[in-house]
């Protein structure tokens, strides 16, 4: 009922629809009670996360044999995906591409909008409508905040809607990164995320991964977060308000060393100076927010170190050999959990045994 009302409204005006509270428009991105377009981390419920973890675990196991891998690759061999990446990407692109291939999907890609007809003046809307003429799924990364949502909204108002997965939209959201981050926490903590103290470090203002991961904390009990950043790059107020509304305690500090011994997980991030037209980032001393080899003795023996990657200087490569450094496992988890998400979107999860 509500869905129809919102759909009709959205037909009238994108700007008004875009401004609606997420709770009011969530239905518009669902179909038959399931997520249809994965655009925001807030869409990911505890129940869905648990089910995706289970699918990802089964995919890992089943594909170990040729017979199993061939079976999984038969499940979506009739489907095609478009990877539209208008921003640089290595692991999000490759993990999605390989996730599609694990499920047998055929893929096409645009990795640079200067090679699409957008340079001839075609609008973004017409470009993405064109994708939907040829494929069954769009996976997109774009520098503009809200870009994936706009695409999903547009296609849901056409007679050929296809699901849209947000692979990073400007500074605002990166829900599938949050998905692989939480899958990594789930695996490393053997299913016990409740009660953990998570420290997020770095450029919290412009990093979309920490924003999306913060939203996911709503699904867990007794979580606390410490945000560690230079004062120029503090976490934005909308996320702090969200945490308050969900009774998730947090602290904000510039003193990384003070929270290191208390952390169950430390999530490092990179300075996002590609967003910086004014050169603001260059003036900031970022070195107090690096994790160095000498810090290994300051953290708990059970504390894990994550990073969405790519890294620059914020984690010393000498740290990589410590068993608590899990970022290489984390990037591989991305492929499995993204395959699980695609399987769920296409409703084939029950065939994966
Ligand atoms: C992140 C991104 O693109 O936001 N990378 C990724 O998807 N693995 C983080 C970053 O670029 O710093």
Coordinates of N, CA and C in Angstrom, one line a residue, residues 47-184:
X47 N 18.8 -9.9 10.4 CA 18.4 -11.1 9.8 C 19.0 -11.3 8.5
X48 N 19.0 -10.3 7.7 CA 19.6 -10.4 6.3 C 21.1 -10.6 6.4
X49 N 21.7 -9.9 7.3 CA 23.2 -10.1 7.4 C 23.5 -11.5 7.7
X50 N 22.8 -12.1 8.7 CA 23.0 -13.5 9.1 C 22.8 -14.4 7.9
X51 N 21.8 -14.1 7.2 CA 21.5 -15.0 6.0 C 22.6 -14.8 4.9
X52 N 23.1 -13.6 4.7 CA 24.1 -13.4 3.7 C 25.5 -14.1 4.2
X53 N 25.7 -14.0 5.5 CA 27.0 -14.7 6.0 C 26.9 -16.2 5.7
X54 N 25.7 -16.7 5.9 CA 25.5 -18.1 5.7 C 25.7 -18.5 4.2
X55 N 25.1 -17.7 3.3 CA 25.2 -18.0 1.9 C 26.7 -17.8 1.5
X56 N 27.4 -16.8 2.0 CA 28.8 -16.6 1.6 C 29.6 -17.8 2.1
X57 N 29.4 -18.3 3.3 CA 30.1 -19.4 3.8 C 29.9 -20.7 2.9
X58 N 28.6 -20.8 2.5 CA 28.3 -22.0 1.7 C 28.9 -21.9 0.3
X59 N 29.0 -20.7 -0.3 CA 29.6 -20.5 -1.6 C 31.1 -20.8 -1.5
X60 N 31.7 -20.4 -0.4 CA 33.2 -20.7 -0.3 C 33.4 -22.2 -0.3
X61 N 32.6 -22.9 0.4 CA 32.8 -24.3 0.6 C 32.4 -25.0 -0.7
X62 N 31.3 -24.7 -1.3 CA 30.8 -25.5 -2.5 C 31.7 -25.3 -3.7
X63 N 32.3 -24.1 -3.8 CA 33.1 -23.9 -5.0 C 34.5 -24.4 -4.9
X64 N 34.8 -25.1 -3.8 CA 36.1 -25.7 -3.7 C 36.4 -26.8 -4.7
X65 N 35.3 -27.5 -5.1 CA 35.4 -28.6 -6.0 C 35.0 -28.1 -7.4
X66 N 35.4 -28.7 -8.5 CA 35.0 -28.3 -9.8 C 33.5 -28.6 -10.0
X67 N 33.1 -29.7 -9.5 CA 31.7 -30.0 -9.6 C 30.8 -29.0 -8.9
X68 N 31.2 -28.6 -7.7 CA 30.5 -27.6 -6.9 C 30.6 -26.2 -7.6
X69 N 31.8 -25.8 -8.1 CA 31.9 -24.5 -8.8 C 31.1 -24.5 -10.1
X70 N 31.1 -25.6 -10.8 CA 30.3 -25.6 -12.0 C 28.8 -25.5 -11.7
X71 N 28.4 -26.2 -10.6 CA 26.9 -26.1 -10.3 C 26.6 -24.6 -9.9
X72 N 27.4 -24.0 -9.1 CA 27.1 -22.6 -8.7 C 27.1 -21.7 -9.9
X73 N 28.1 -22.0 -10.8 CA 28.2 -21.1 -12.0 C 27.0 -21.4 -13.0
X74 N 26.2 -22.4 -12.7 CA 25.0 -22.6 -13.6 C 23.8 -21.8 -13.1
X75 N 23.9 -21.3 -11.9 CA 22.7 -20.7 -11.2 C 22.2 -19.4 -11.9
X76 N 23.2 -18.6 -12.3 CA 22.8 -17.3 -12.9 C 23.4 -17.2 -14.3
X77 N 23.6 -18.3 -15.0 CA 24.2 -18.2 -16.3 C 23.3 -17.6 -17.3
X78 N 22.0 -17.4 -17.0 CA 21.1 -16.7 -17.9 C 21.0 -15.2 -17.6
X79 N 21.8 -14.7 -16.7 CA 21.8 -13.3 -16.3 C 23.0 -12.5 -16.7
X80 N 22.8 -11.2 -16.9 CA 24.0 -10.4 -17.3 C 24.1 -9.2 -16.3
X81 N 25.3 -8.8 -16.0 CA 25.5 -7.7 -15.1 C 26.4 -6.6 -15.8
X82 N 26.1 -5.3 -15.5 CA 26.9 -4.2 -16.0 C 27.6 -3.6 -14.8
X83 N 28.9 -3.5 -14.9 CA 29.7 -2.8 -13.9 C 30.0 -1.4 -14.4
X84 N 29.4 -0.4 -13.8 CA 29.6 1.0 -14.3 C 30.4 1.7 -13.2
X85 N 31.7 1.9 -13.4 CA 32.6 2.4 -12.4 C 33.1 3.8 -12.9
X86 N 32.5 4.9 -12.5 CA 32.9 6.2 -13.0 C 33.9 6.8 -12.0
X87 N 34.5 6.0 -11.1 CA 35.5 6.4 -10.1 C 36.6 5.3 -10.0
X88 N 37.8 5.6 -9.7 CA 38.8 4.5 -9.6 C 38.4 3.4 -8.7
X89 N 38.8 2.2 -9.0 CA 38.5 1.1 -8.1 C 39.4 -0.1 -8.5
X90 N 39.9 -0.8 -7.5 CA 40.6 -2.1 -7.8 C 39.8 -3.2 -7.2
X91 N 39.7 -3.2 -5.9 CA 39.1 -4.4 -5.3 C 37.6 -4.4 -5.3
X92 N 36.9 -3.3 -5.2 CA 35.4 -3.4 -5.3 C 35.1 -3.8 -6.7
X93 N 35.8 -3.3 -7.7 CA 35.5 -3.8 -9.1 C 35.8 -5.2 -9.3
X94 N 37.0 -5.6 -8.9 CA 37.4 -7.0 -9.1 C 36.6 -8.0 -8.3
X95 N 36.2 -7.6 -7.1 CA 35.5 -8.6 -6.3 C 34.1 -8.7 -6.8
X96 N 33.5 -7.6 -7.3 CA 32.1 -7.7 -7.9 C 32.2 -8.5 -9.2
X97 N 33.2 -8.2 -10.0 CA 33.3 -8.9 -11.3 C 33.5 -10.4 -11.0
X98 N 34.3 -10.8 -10.1 CA 34.5 -12.2 -9.8 C 33.3 -12.9 -9.1
X99 N 32.6 -12.0 -8.3 CA 31.4 -12.5 -7.7 C 30.4 -12.9 -8.8
X100 N 30.2 -12.0 -9.8 CA 29.3 -12.3 -10.9 C 29.7 -13.6 -11.6
X101 N 31.0 -13.7 -11.8 CA 31.5 -14.9 -12.5 C 31.4 -16.2 -11.7
X102 N 31.5 -16.1 -10.4 CA 31.3 -17.3 -9.6 C 29.9 -17.8 -9.8
X103 N 28.9 -16.9 -10.0 CA 27.5 -17.3 -10.1 C 27.2 -17.5 -11.6
X104 N 28.2 -17.4 -12.5 CA 27.9 -17.7 -13.9 C 27.4 -16.6 -14.7
X105 N 27.3 -15.4 -14.1 CA 26.8 -14.2 -14.9 C 27.8 -13.7 -15.9
X106 N 27.2 -13.2 -17.0 CA 28.1 -12.5 -18.0 C 28.2 -11.1 -17.6
X107 N 29.3 -10.5 -17.9 CA 29.5 -9.1 -17.4 C 30.0 -8.2 -18.5
X108 N 29.5 -6.9 -18.4 CA 30.1 -5.9 -19.3 C 30.5 -4.7 -18.4
X109 N 31.3 -3.8 -18.9 CA 31.8 -2.8 -18.0 C 32.1 -1.5 -18.7
X110 N 31.8 -0.4 -17.9 CA 32.4 0.9 -18.3 C 33.1 1.4 -17.1
X111 N 34.4 1.7 -17.3 CA 35.2 2.0 -16.1 C 35.6 3.5 -16.1
X112 N 35.1 4.2 -17.1 CA 35.5 5.6 -17.3 C 34.4 6.2 -18.1
X113 N 33.7 7.2 -17.6 CA 32.6 7.7 -18.3 C 33.0 8.5 -19.6
X114 N 34.4 8.7 -19.7 CA 34.8 9.4 -20.9 C 34.8 8.4 -22.1
X115 N 34.6 7.1 -21.9 CA 34.5 6.2 -23.0 C 33.0 5.9 -23.3
X116 N 32.1 6.5 -22.6 CA 30.6 6.3 -22.9 C 30.1 7.5 -23.6
X117 N 28.9 7.4 -24.1 CA 28.3 8.5 -24.9 C 28.0 9.7 -24.0
X118 N 28.3 9.6 -22.7 CA 28.2 10.8 -21.9 C 29.0 12.0 -22.4
X119 N 30.2 11.6 -23.0 CA 31.0 12.7 -23.6 C 30.4 13.4 -24.8
X120 N 29.4 12.7 -25.4 CA 28.7 13.3 -26.5 C 27.5 14.2 -26.0
X121 N 27.4 14.2 -24.7 CA 26.4 15.1 -24.1 C 25.2 14.3 -23.7
X122 N 25.2 12.9 -23.8 CA 24.1 12.1 -23.3 C 24.0 12.3 -21.8
X123 N 22.7 12.4 -21.3 CA 22.6 12.6 -19.9 C 22.9 11.3 -19.1
X124 N 23.2 11.5 -17.8 CA 23.5 10.3 -17.0 C 22.2 9.4 -17.0
X125 N 21.0 10.0 -16.9 CA 19.8 9.2 -16.9 C 19.7 8.4 -18.1
X126 N 19.9 9.0 -19.3 CA 19.8 8.2 -20.5 C 20.8 7.1 -20.6
X127 N 22.0 7.4 -20.1 CA 23.1 6.4 -20.1 C 22.7 5.2 -19.3
X128 N 22.2 5.4 -18.1 CA 21.8 4.2 -17.3 C 20.6 3.5 -17.8
X129 N 19.7 4.2 -18.4 CA 18.5 3.6 -19.0 C 19.0 2.6 -20.1
X130 N 20.0 3.1 -20.8 CA 20.6 2.2 -21.9 C 21.1 0.9 -21.3
X131 N 21.8 1.0 -20.2 CA 22.3 -0.3 -19.6 C 21.2 -1.2 -19.4
X132 N 20.1 -0.7 -18.9 CA 19.0 -1.6 -18.5 C 18.3 -2.3 -19.8
X133 N 18.7 -1.8 -21.0 CA 18.2 -2.4 -22.2 C 18.9 -3.7 -22.4
X134 N 20.1 -3.8 -21.9 CA 21.0 -5.0 -22.2 C 21.2 -6.0 -21.1
X135 N 21.1 -5.5 -19.8 CA 21.6 -6.3 -18.7 C 20.5 -6.5 -17.6
X136 N 20.8 -7.3 -16.7 CA 19.8 -7.6 -15.6 C 20.2 -7.0 -14.3
X137 N 21.3 -6.4 -14.2 CA 21.8 -5.9 -12.9 C 22.8 -4.8 -13.2
X138 N 22.7 -3.7 -12.4 CA 23.7 -2.6 -12.6 C 24.5 -2.6 -11.2
X139 N 25.8 -2.6 -11.3 CA 26.7 -2.4 -10.1 C 27.4 -1.1 -10.4
X140 N 27.2 -0.1 -9.6 CA 27.8 1.2 -10.0 C 28.5 1.9 -8.9
X141 N 29.6 2.6 -9.3 CA 30.3 3.5 -8.4 C 30.4 4.8 -9.1
X142 N 30.1 5.9 -8.4 CA 30.1 7.2 -9.0 C 30.5 8.3 -8.0
X143 N 31.1 9.4 -8.4 CA 31.6 10.4 -7.5 C 30.5 11.2 -6.8
X144 N 29.3 11.2 -7.4 CA 28.2 12.1 -6.9 C 27.5 11.4 -5.8
X145 N 27.3 12.0 -4.6 CA 26.5 11.4 -3.5 C 25.1 11.2 -4.1
X146 N 24.4 10.1 -3.7 CA 23.1 9.8 -4.1 C 23.0 9.3 -5.5
X147 N 24.1 9.1 -6.2 CA 24.0 8.7 -7.6 C 23.4 7.3 -7.8
X148 N 23.7 6.4 -7.0 CA 23.2 5.0 -7.1 C 21.7 5.1 -6.9
X149 N 21.3 5.9 -5.9 CA 19.9 6.0 -5.6 C 19.1 6.6 -6.7
X150 N 19.7 7.6 -7.3 CA 19.0 8.3 -8.4 C 18.8 7.3 -9.6
X151 N 19.8 6.4 -9.8 CA 19.7 5.4 -10.9 C 18.6 4.4 -10.6
X152 N 18.6 4.0 -9.3 CA 17.5 3.0 -8.9 C 16.2 3.6 -9.0
X153 N 16.1 4.9 -8.6 CA 14.8 5.6 -8.6 C 14.3 5.7 -10.1
X154 N 15.2 6.1 -10.9 CA 14.9 6.3 -12.3 C 14.4 5.0 -13.0
X155 N 15.2 3.9 -12.7 CA 14.8 2.6 -13.4 C 13.5 2.1 -12.8
X156 N 13.3 2.3 -11.5 CA 12.1 1.8 -10.9 C 10.8 2.5 -11.5
X157 N 11.1 3.6 -12.1 CA 9.9 4.3 -12.7 C 9.8 4.1 -14.2
X158 N 10.6 3.2 -14.7 CA 10.5 2.8 -16.1 C 9.8 1.4 -16.2
X159 N 9.5 1.0 -17.4 CA 8.9 -0.3 -17.6 C 10.0 -1.5 -17.6
X160 N 11.3 -1.1 -17.4 CA 12.3 -2.1 -17.4 C 13.2 -1.9 -16.2
X161 N 12.6 -2.0 -15.0 CA 13.5 -1.8 -13.8 C 14.4 -3.0 -13.7
X162 N 15.6 -2.7 -13.3 CA 16.6 -3.8 -12.9 C 17.3 -3.4 -11.6
X163 N 17.7 -4.4 -10.8 CA 18.3 -4.0 -9.5 C 19.6 -3.2 -9.7
X164 N 19.8 -2.3 -8.8 CA 21.1 -1.5 -8.7 C 21.8 -1.7 -7.4
X165 N 23.1 -2.0 -7.5 CA 23.9 -2.2 -6.3 C 24.9 -1.0 -6.2
X166 N 24.9 -0.4 -5.1 CA 25.7 0.8 -4.9 C 27.2 0.3 -4.5
X167 N 28.1 0.6 -5.4 CA 29.5 0.2 -5.1 C 30.3 1.4 -4.7
X168 N 29.6 2.4 -4.1 CA 30.3 3.6 -3.6 C 29.7 4.8 -4.3
X169 N 29.0 5.7 -3.5 CA 28.5 6.9 -4.1 C 29.0 8.1 -3.4
X170 N 29.9 8.8 -4.1 CA 30.6 10.0 -3.5 C 31.1 9.7 -2.1
X171 N 30.8 10.7 -1.2 CA 31.3 10.6 0.1 C 30.3 10.0 1.0
X172 N 29.1 9.6 0.5 CA 28.0 9.3 1.4 C 27.9 7.8 1.8
X173 N 28.0 6.9 0.9 CA 27.7 5.5 1.2 C 28.5 4.5 0.5
X174 N 28.8 3.4 1.1 CA 29.5 2.3 0.4 C 28.9 1.0 1.1
X175 N 27.7 0.7 0.9 CA 27.0 -0.4 1.7 C 27.6 -1.7 1.5
X176 N 28.1 -2.1 0.3 CA 28.7 -3.4 0.2 C 30.1 -3.5 0.8
X177 N 30.8 -2.4 1.0 CA 32.0 -2.4 1.8 C 31.7 -2.7 3.2
X178 N 30.6 -2.0 3.7 CA 30.2 -2.3 5.1 C 29.8 -3.7 5.3
X179 N 29.2 -4.3 4.3 CA 28.8 -5.7 4.3 C 30.1 -6.6 4.4
X180 N 31.1 -6.3 3.7 CA 32.3 -7.2 3.8 C 33.0 -6.9 5.1
X181 N 32.9 -5.7 5.6 CA 33.6 -5.4 6.8 C 32.9 -6.1 8.0
X182 N 31.6 -6.1 7.9 CA 30.9 -6.8 9.0 C 31.0 -8.3 8.9
X183 N 31.1 -8.8 7.7 CA 31.3 -10.3 7.5 C 32.7 -10.6 8.0
X184 N 33.7 -9.7 7.9 CA 35.0 -10.0 8.4 C 35.0 -10.0 9.9

